[in-house]
mmCIF file of C-alpha atoms in Angstrom:
data_model
loop_
_atom_site.group_PDB
_atom_site.id
_atom_site.type_symbol
_atom_site.label_atom_id
_atom_site.label_comp_id
_atom_site.label_asym_id
_atom_site.label_seq_id
_atom_site.Cartn_x
_atom_site.Cartn_y
_atom_site.Cartn_z
ATOM 1 C CA MET A 1 -90.349 75.686 -37.931
ATOM 2 C CA ASP A 2 -88.156 78.434 -36.490
ATOM 3 C CA PRO A 3 -84.652 77.043 -35.732
ATOM 4 C CA TRP A 4 -84.704 78.822 -32.358
ATOM 5 C CA VAL A 5 -87.760 76.782 -31.351
ATOM 6 C CA LEU A 6 -86.017 73.566 -32.354
ATOM 7 C CA VAL A 7 -82.839 74.310 -30.440
ATOM 8 C CA LEU A 8 -84.431 75.330 -27.125
ATOM 9 C CA PRO A 9 -85.642 71.900 -25.835
ATOM 10 C CA PRO A 10 -82.309 70.068 -26.300
ATOM 11 C CA LEU A 11 -80.431 73.116 -25.005
ATOM 12 C CA ALA A 12 -82.572 73.146 -21.853
ATOM 13 C CA ILE A 13 -82.002 69.408 -21.365
ATOM 14 C CA ALA A 14 -78.257 69.787 -21.839
ATOM 15 C CA LEU A 15 -78.086 72.641 -19.324
ATOM 16 C CA LEU A 16 -80.216 70.779 -16.769
ATOM 17 C CA LEU A 17 -78.292 67.501 -17.015
ATOM 18 C CA GLY A 18 -74.978 69.335 -17.060
ATOM 19 C CA HIS A 19 -75.890 71.220 -13.886
ATOM 20 C CA VAL A 20 -77.214 68.173 -12.002
ATOM 21 C CA LEU A 21 -74.444 65.772 -13.051
ATOM 22 C CA GLY A 22 -71.789 68.484 -12.736
ATOM 23 C CA HIS A 23 -72.817 69.179 -9.147
ATOM 24 C CA GLY A 24 -72.485 65.478 -8.344
ATOM 25 C CA ALA A 25 -69.149 65.230 -10.121
ATOM 26 C CA SER A 26 -67.729 68.191 -8.188
ATOM 27 C CA ARG A 27 -68.268 66.254 -4.958
ATOM 28 C CA LEU A 28 -66.049 63.517 -6.386
ATOM 29 C CA GLY A 29 -63.331 66.027 -7.231
ATOM 30 C CA VAL A 30 -64.094 66.029 -10.969
ATOM 31 C CA PRO A 31 -64.303 69.527 -12.530
ATOM 32 C CA GLN A 32 -67.810 70.380 -13.683
ATOM 33 C CA VAL A 33 -66.494 71.549 -17.044
ATOM 34 C CA THR A 34 -65.582 67.909 -17.800
ATOM 35 C CA VAL A 35 -69.223 66.923 -17.383
ATOM 36 C CA TYR A 36 -70.333 69.854 -19.548
ATOM 37 C CA LEU A 37 -68.028 68.725 -22.351
ATOM 38 C CA LEU A 38 -69.197 65.110 -22.138
ATOM 39 C CA MET A 39 -72.826 66.231 -22.141
ATOM 40 C CA GLY A 40 -72.193 68.368 -25.215
ATOM 41 C CA ILE A 41 -70.644 65.408 -27.006
ATOM 42 C CA LEU A 42 -73.515 63.089 -26.029
ATOM 43 C CA ILE A 43 -76.359 65.419 -27.050
ATOM 44 C CA GLY A 44 -74.409 67.044 -29.877
ATOM 45 C CA PRO A 45 -74.858 66.242 -33.580
ATOM 46 C CA HIS A 46 -72.034 63.666 -33.488
ATOM 47 C CA GLY A 47 -73.336 61.874 -30.375
ATOM 48 C CA ILE A 48 -76.521 59.857 -30.090
ATOM 49 C CA ALA A 49 -77.901 61.492 -33.241
ATOM 50 C CA ALA A 50 -75.134 59.883 -35.284
ATOM 51 C CA LEU A 51 -75.985 56.338 -34.146
ATOM 52 C CA GLU A 52 -77.718 54.081 -36.629
ATOM 53 C CA GLY A 53 -81.208 52.938 -35.835
ATOM 54 C CA MET A 54 -82.087 55.858 -33.565
ATOM 55 C CA PRO A 55 -85.791 56.810 -33.835
ATOM 56 C CA ALA A 56 -86.719 60.088 -35.479
ATOM 57 C CA TRP A 57 -88.191 61.505 -32.265
ATOM 58 C CA SER A 58 -84.767 61.335 -30.604
ATOM 59 C CA GLN A 59 -83.625 64.232 -32.802
ATOM 60 C CA THR A 60 -85.903 66.488 -30.772
ATOM 61 C CA PHE A 61 -83.476 66.080 -27.882
ATOM 62 C CA THR A 62 -80.318 66.490 -29.929
ATOM 63 C CA LEU A 63 -78.407 69.727 -30.384
ATOM 64 C CA GLY A 64 -77.595 70.611 -33.954
ATOM 65 C CA HIS A 65 -80.239 68.502 -35.696
ATOM 66 C CA GLU A 66 -81.580 71.612 -37.439
ATOM 67 C CA ASP A 67 -79.578 73.797 -39.817
ATOM 68 C CA GLY A 68 -77.201 74.749 -37.014
ATOM 69 C CA THR A 69 -77.719 78.509 -37.385
ATOM 70 C CA SER A 70 -78.963 78.947 -33.822
ATOM 71 C CA LEU A 71 -76.052 77.023 -32.359
ATOM 72 C CA LYS A 72 -73.571 79.075 -34.380
ATOM 73 C CA ILE A 73 -75.043 82.276 -32.961
ATOM 74 C CA LEU A 74 -74.847 80.873 -29.435
ATOM 75 C CA GLU A 75 -71.260 79.806 -30.106
ATOM 76 C CA HIS A 76 -70.276 83.341 -31.087
ATOM 77 C CA ILE A 77 -71.924 84.837 -28.008
ATOM 78 C CA ALA A 78 -70.485 82.238 -25.621
ATOM 79 C CA ILE A 79 -66.917 82.552 -26.900
ATOM 80 C CA GLY A 80 -67.315 86.338 -26.820
ATOM 81 C CA PHE A 81 -68.232 86.250 -23.122
ATOM 82 C CA ILE A 82 -65.272 84.003 -22.329
ATOM 83 C CA LEU A 83 -62.685 86.119 -24.152
ATOM 84 C CA TYR A 84 -64.190 89.311 -22.699
ATOM 85 C CA ARG A 85 -63.735 87.838 -19.226
ATOM 86 C CA VAL A 86 -60.156 86.805 -20.000
ATOM 87 C CA GLY A 87 -59.455 90.306 -21.334
ATOM 88 C CA THR A 88 -60.571 91.864 -18.049
ATOM 89 C CA GLU A 89 -57.684 90.043 -16.345
ATOM 90 C CA PHE A 90 -55.171 92.249 -18.191
ATOM 91 C CA ARG A 91 -54.963 94.843 -15.432
ATOM 92 C CA PHE A 92 -52.140 97.358 -15.629
ATOM 93 C CA ALA A 93 -51.082 96.597 -12.055
ATOM 94 C CA ASP A 94 -50.660 92.897 -12.848
ATOM 95 C CA LEU A 95 -48.962 93.618 -16.162
ATOM 96 C CA ARG A 96 -46.423 95.890 -14.490
ATOM 97 C CA ARG A 97 -45.659 93.290 -11.835
ATOM 98 C CA ILE A 98 -45.625 90.006 -13.761
ATOM 99 C CA GLY A 99 -46.109 91.128 -17.370
ATOM 100 C CA PRO A 100 -42.500 90.594 -18.559
ATOM 101 C CA ARG A 101 -42.365 87.126 -17.002
ATOM 102 C CA ILE A 102 -45.725 86.150 -18.492
ATOM 103 C CA ILE A 103 -44.630 87.327 -21.945
ATOM 104 C CA ALA A 104 -41.388 85.369 -21.644
ATOM 105 C CA LEU A 105 -43.278 82.285 -20.438
ATOM 106 C CA SER A 106 -45.820 82.587 -23.245
ATOM 107 C CA LEU A 107 -43.131 82.950 -25.919
ATOM 108 C CA GLY A 108 -41.223 80.007 -24.471
ATOM 109 C CA GLU A 109 -44.361 77.870 -24.420
ATOM 110 C CA VAL A 110 -45.283 78.869 -27.969
ATOM 111 C CA LEU A 111 -41.814 78.160 -29.354
ATOM 112 C CA LEU A 112 -41.374 74.854 -27.508
ATOM 113 C CA THR A 113 -44.868 73.555 -28.269
ATOM 114 C CA GLY A 114 -44.723 74.729 -31.883
ATOM 115 C CA THR A 115 -41.350 73.108 -32.480
ATOM 116 C CA LEU A 116 -42.321 69.760 -30.940
ATOM 117 C CA VAL A 117 -45.655 69.620 -32.778
ATOM 118 C CA PHE A 118 -44.079 70.645 -36.085
ATOM 119 C CA PHE A 119 -41.473 67.890 -36.054
ATOM 120 C CA GLY A 120 -43.929 65.383 -34.558
ATOM 121 C CA VAL A 121 -46.559 65.913 -37.256
ATOM 122 C CA TRP A 122 -43.927 66.071 -39.987
ATOM 123 C CA SER A 123 -42.339 62.800 -38.895
ATOM 124 C CA VAL A 124 -45.704 61.002 -38.779
ATOM 125 C CA THR A 125 -47.423 62.434 -41.872
ATOM 126 C CA GLY A 126 -44.473 63.518 -43.984
ATOM 127 C CA ASN A 127 -46.627 66.469 -45.074
ATOM 128 C CA LEU A 128 -44.780 69.744 -44.626
ATOM 129 C CA LEU A 129 -47.894 71.825 -45.265
ATOM 130 C CA VAL A 130 -49.927 70.141 -42.524
ATOM 131 C CA ALA A 131 -46.956 70.279 -40.180
ATOM 132 C CA SER A 132 -46.722 74.042 -40.663
ATOM 133 C CA VAL A 133 -50.360 74.620 -39.621
ATOM 134 C CA ALA A 134 -50.581 72.133 -36.723
ATOM 135 C CA PRO A 135 -48.251 74.085 -34.352
ATOM 136 C CA VAL A 136 -50.509 77.148 -34.509
ATOM 137 C CA LEU A 137 -53.490 75.036 -33.505
ATOM 138 C CA ALA A 138 -51.521 73.351 -30.733
ATOM 139 C CA ILE A 139 -50.546 76.564 -28.932
ATOM 140 C CA SER A 140 -54.159 77.665 -28.593
ATOM 141 C CA SER A 141 -55.294 77.189 -24.997
ATOM 142 C CA ALA A 142 -58.846 76.363 -23.911
ATOM 143 C CA PRO A 143 -60.060 79.592 -22.309
ATOM 144 C CA SER A 144 -63.485 78.245 -21.360
ATOM 145 C CA ALA A 145 -62.205 75.147 -19.547
ATOM 146 C CA THR A 146 -59.476 77.126 -17.775
ATOM 147 C CA LEU A 147 -61.793 79.924 -16.686
ATOM 148 C CA LEU A 148 -64.562 77.598 -15.485
ATOM 149 C CA THR A 149 -62.163 75.383 -13.543
ATOM 150 C CA LEU A 150 -60.524 78.343 -11.781
ATOM 151 C CA ARG A 151 -63.924 79.780 -10.874
ATOM 152 C CA GLU A 152 -65.219 76.416 -9.657
ATOM 153 C CA VAL A 153 -62.366 75.897 -7.217
ATOM 154 C CA GLU A 154 -62.499 79.618 -6.300
ATOM 155 C CA ALA A 155 -58.831 80.048 -7.126
ATOM 156 C CA GLU A 156 -57.569 83.537 -6.393
ATOM 157 C CA GLY A 157 -54.085 84.925 -6.304
ATOM 158 C CA ARG A 158 -51.061 85.696 -8.426
ATOM 159 C CA THR A 159 -50.801 82.222 -9.934
ATOM 160 C CA SER A 160 -54.448 82.152 -11.012
ATOM 161 C CA ARG A 161 -54.201 85.597 -12.583
ATOM 162 C CA ALA A 162 -50.960 84.578 -14.275
ATOM 163 C CA ILE A 163 -52.673 81.523 -15.791
ATOM 164 C CA LEU A 164 -55.478 83.668 -17.205
ATOM 165 C CA LEU A 165 -52.957 86.137 -18.609
ATOM 166 C CA LEU A 166 -51.080 83.241 -20.213
ATOM 167 C CA VAL A 167 -54.295 81.840 -21.726
ATOM 168 C CA GLY A 168 -55.187 85.260 -23.112
ATOM 169 C CA LEU A 169 -51.766 85.736 -24.684
ATOM 170 C CA ASN A 170 -51.726 82.242 -26.188
ATOM 171 C CA ASN A 171 -55.103 82.719 -27.855
ATOM 172 C CA LEU A 172 -54.196 86.222 -29.024
ATOM 173 C CA ILE A 173 -51.009 84.899 -30.627
ATOM 174 C CA THR A 174 -52.936 82.035 -32.239
ATOM 175 C CA LEU A 175 -55.619 84.289 -33.722
ATOM 176 C CA LEU A 176 -53.054 86.716 -35.114
ATOM 177 C CA ILE A 177 -50.604 84.122 -36.472
ATOM 178 C CA PHE A 178 -53.035 81.509 -37.844
ATOM 179 C CA PRO A 179 -53.679 83.308 -41.178
ATOM 180 C CA ILE A 180 -49.936 83.265 -41.924
ATOM 181 C CA PRO A 181 -49.420 79.484 -42.395
ATOM 182 C CA LEU A 182 -52.795 79.197 -44.137
ATOM 183 C CA ALA A 183 -51.796 81.845 -46.671
ATOM 184 C CA LEU A 184 -48.248 80.569 -47.156
ATOM 185 C CA SER A 185 -48.980 76.835 -47.203
ATOM 186 C CA PHE A 186 -52.427 76.499 -48.727
ATOM 187 C CA GLY A 187 -52.985 79.862 -50.392
ATOM 188 C CA GLU A 188 -56.094 80.413 -48.256
ATOM 189 C CA GLY A 189 -56.790 84.135 -48.107
ATOM 190 C CA ASP A 190 -54.483 87.091 -48.410
ATOM 191 C CA LEU A 191 -51.934 87.608 -45.648
ATOM 192 C CA LYS A 192 -52.064 91.403 -45.742
ATOM 193 C CA SER A 193 -55.856 91.617 -45.750
ATOM 194 C CA ALA A 194 -56.145 88.999 -42.967
ATOM 195 C CA THR A 195 -53.767 91.033 -40.803
ATOM 196 C CA LEU A 196 -55.689 94.238 -41.465
ATOM 197 C CA VAL A 197 -58.995 92.535 -40.626
ATOM 198 C CA ALA A 198 -57.558 91.209 -37.343
ATOM 199 C CA VAL A 199 -56.294 94.675 -36.415
ATOM 200 C CA ALA A 200 -59.689 96.133 -37.340
ATOM 201 C CA ALA A 201 -61.432 93.617 -35.056
ATOM 202 C CA LEU A 202 -59.130 94.586 -32.196
ATOM 203 C CA GLY A 203 -59.817 98.257 -32.889
ATOM 204 C CA ILE A 204 -63.586 97.720 -32.918
ATOM 205 C CA GLY A 205 -63.403 95.864 -29.631
ATOM 206 C CA GLY A 206 -61.252 98.587 -28.102
ATOM 207 C CA VAL A 207 -63.709 101.307 -29.103
ATOM 208 C CA VAL A 208 -66.673 99.318 -27.758
ATOM 209 C CA GLY A 209 -64.830 98.699 -24.502
ATOM 210 C CA LEU A 210 -63.987 102.383 -24.230
ATOM 211 C CA LEU A 211 -67.649 103.336 -24.679
ATOM 212 C CA VAL A 212 -68.694 100.754 -22.076
ATOM 213 C CA SER A 213 -66.159 102.116 -19.587
ATOM 214 C CA ILE A 214 -67.361 105.688 -20.171
ATOM 215 C CA VAL A 215 -70.949 104.649 -19.425
ATOM 216 C CA LEU A 216 -69.773 102.759 -16.334
ATOM 217 C CA GLU A 217 -67.941 105.821 -15.040
ATOM 218 C CA SER A 218 -70.983 108.011 -15.717
ATOM 219 C CA ALA A 219 -73.437 105.616 -14.072
ATOM 220 C CA GLY A 220 -71.206 105.007 -11.080
ATOM 221 C CA ARG A 221 -73.003 101.777 -10.190
ATOM 222 C CA VAL A 222 -71.325 98.393 -10.072
ATOM 223 C CA ARG A 223 -74.593 96.583 -10.777
ATOM 224 C CA TYR A 224 -74.531 97.891 -14.344
ATOM 225 C CA ARG A 225 -71.174 96.253 -15.017
ATOM 226 C CA THR A 226 -72.567 92.851 -15.991
ATOM 227 C CA LEU A 227 -75.336 94.313 -18.160
ATOM 228 C CA LEU A 228 -72.953 96.622 -19.994
ATOM 229 C CA GLY A 229 -70.498 93.767 -20.429
ATOM 230 C CA VAL A 230 -73.201 91.684 -22.115
ATOM 231 C CA LEU A 231 -74.175 94.596 -24.351
ATOM 232 C CA GLY A 232 -70.512 95.198 -25.184
ATOM 233 C CA VAL A 233 -69.909 91.596 -26.252
ATOM 234 C CA ILE A 234 -73.058 91.528 -28.389
ATOM 235 C CA ALA A 235 -72.038 94.839 -29.965
ATOM 236 C CA CYS A 236 -68.569 93.464 -30.776
ATOM 237 C CA ILE A 237 -70.026 90.349 -32.401
ATOM 238 C CA GLY A 238 -72.456 92.385 -34.454
ATOM 239 C CA LEU A 239 -69.912 94.952 -35.613
ATOM 240 C CA VAL A 240 -67.193 92.472 -36.649
ATOM 241 C CA GLY A 241 -69.832 90.547 -38.609
ATOM 242 C CA VAL A 242 -69.381 93.008 -41.455
ATOM 243 C CA LEU A 243 -65.680 92.153 -41.740
ATOM 244 C CA PRO A 244 -64.489 89.374 -44.062
ATOM 245 C CA GLY A 245 -62.982 86.347 -42.391
ATOM 246 C CA ASP A 246 -63.760 83.811 -39.679
ATOM 247 C CA PRO A 247 -66.608 85.296 -37.582
ATOM 248 C CA VAL A 248 -65.697 83.283 -34.482
ATOM 249 C CA GLY A 249 -62.049 84.347 -34.547
ATOM 250 C CA LEU A 250 -62.954 87.984 -35.135
ATOM 251 C CA ALA A 251 -65.528 87.863 -32.332
ATOM 252 C CA MET A 252 -62.837 86.481 -30.016
ATOM 253 C CA LEU A 253 -60.405 89.261 -30.933
ATOM 254 C CA ALA A 254 -62.978 92.030 -30.553
ATOM 255 C CA SER A 255 -64.378 90.709 -27.255
ATOM 256 C CA PHE A 256 -60.885 90.266 -25.852
ATOM 257 C CA ALA A 257 -59.941 93.831 -26.804
ATOM 258 C CA ALA A 258 -63.174 95.140 -25.271
ATOM 259 C CA GLY A 259 -62.387 93.422 -21.975
ATOM 260 C CA VAL A 260 -58.869 94.874 -21.924
ATOM 261 C CA ALA A 261 -60.228 98.360 -22.690
ATOM 262 C CA VAL A 262 -62.846 98.148 -19.925
ATOM 263 C CA VAL A 263 -60.451 96.992 -17.238
#
């Protein structure tokens, strides 16, 4: 059976339960994104499907019980939308006003977090190689949770925009730096080629964003903005698919660059 057919019923159930329970949780002051994450864990492949003694029919309502191809595609698209949205927060007006402070704050956060995690992991595991990779993972922020929470509480203003800028910078630094400790510590991949691929993904995203902005200026209608944004993200994901490397990371870089180019 087509994997898309298998993934639709559990996906619909997850979305429905997440919406209903999330709406109830918001009245209790709990962010809806928390309910979404818990629902994903429960219906995900490592939730109820991993329990012993569960009947075979229960897999019909479990995400990821098929080969996982459909979910991987959805993951690429979802993370592309999120990074595209974060990229659109990099307005020149905001960067001129608070850009230097955000860069300083981001570098301070990266250095402090990286240092603490490095020595913490090293002291516990005694493995220098693992300790060199863990800091890069630790500085990566959660763009989806941050964006959803800010939108849910309708947070607007300089602080909210600064948080999104900080999240964007943290993830950009993580995606660009991560190949370095992998190549140096574990010999995974080539450092030069990984850097070139990352730059290529940013370039592809920038070109796609430029084309989207040209069409937006020509159309002159705000209602096309969402549609063209969706097309831009899908185009970025498809184009970076030909590049060697992690498809999710490249999709994040390209979508982020497209959002920056559009705004």
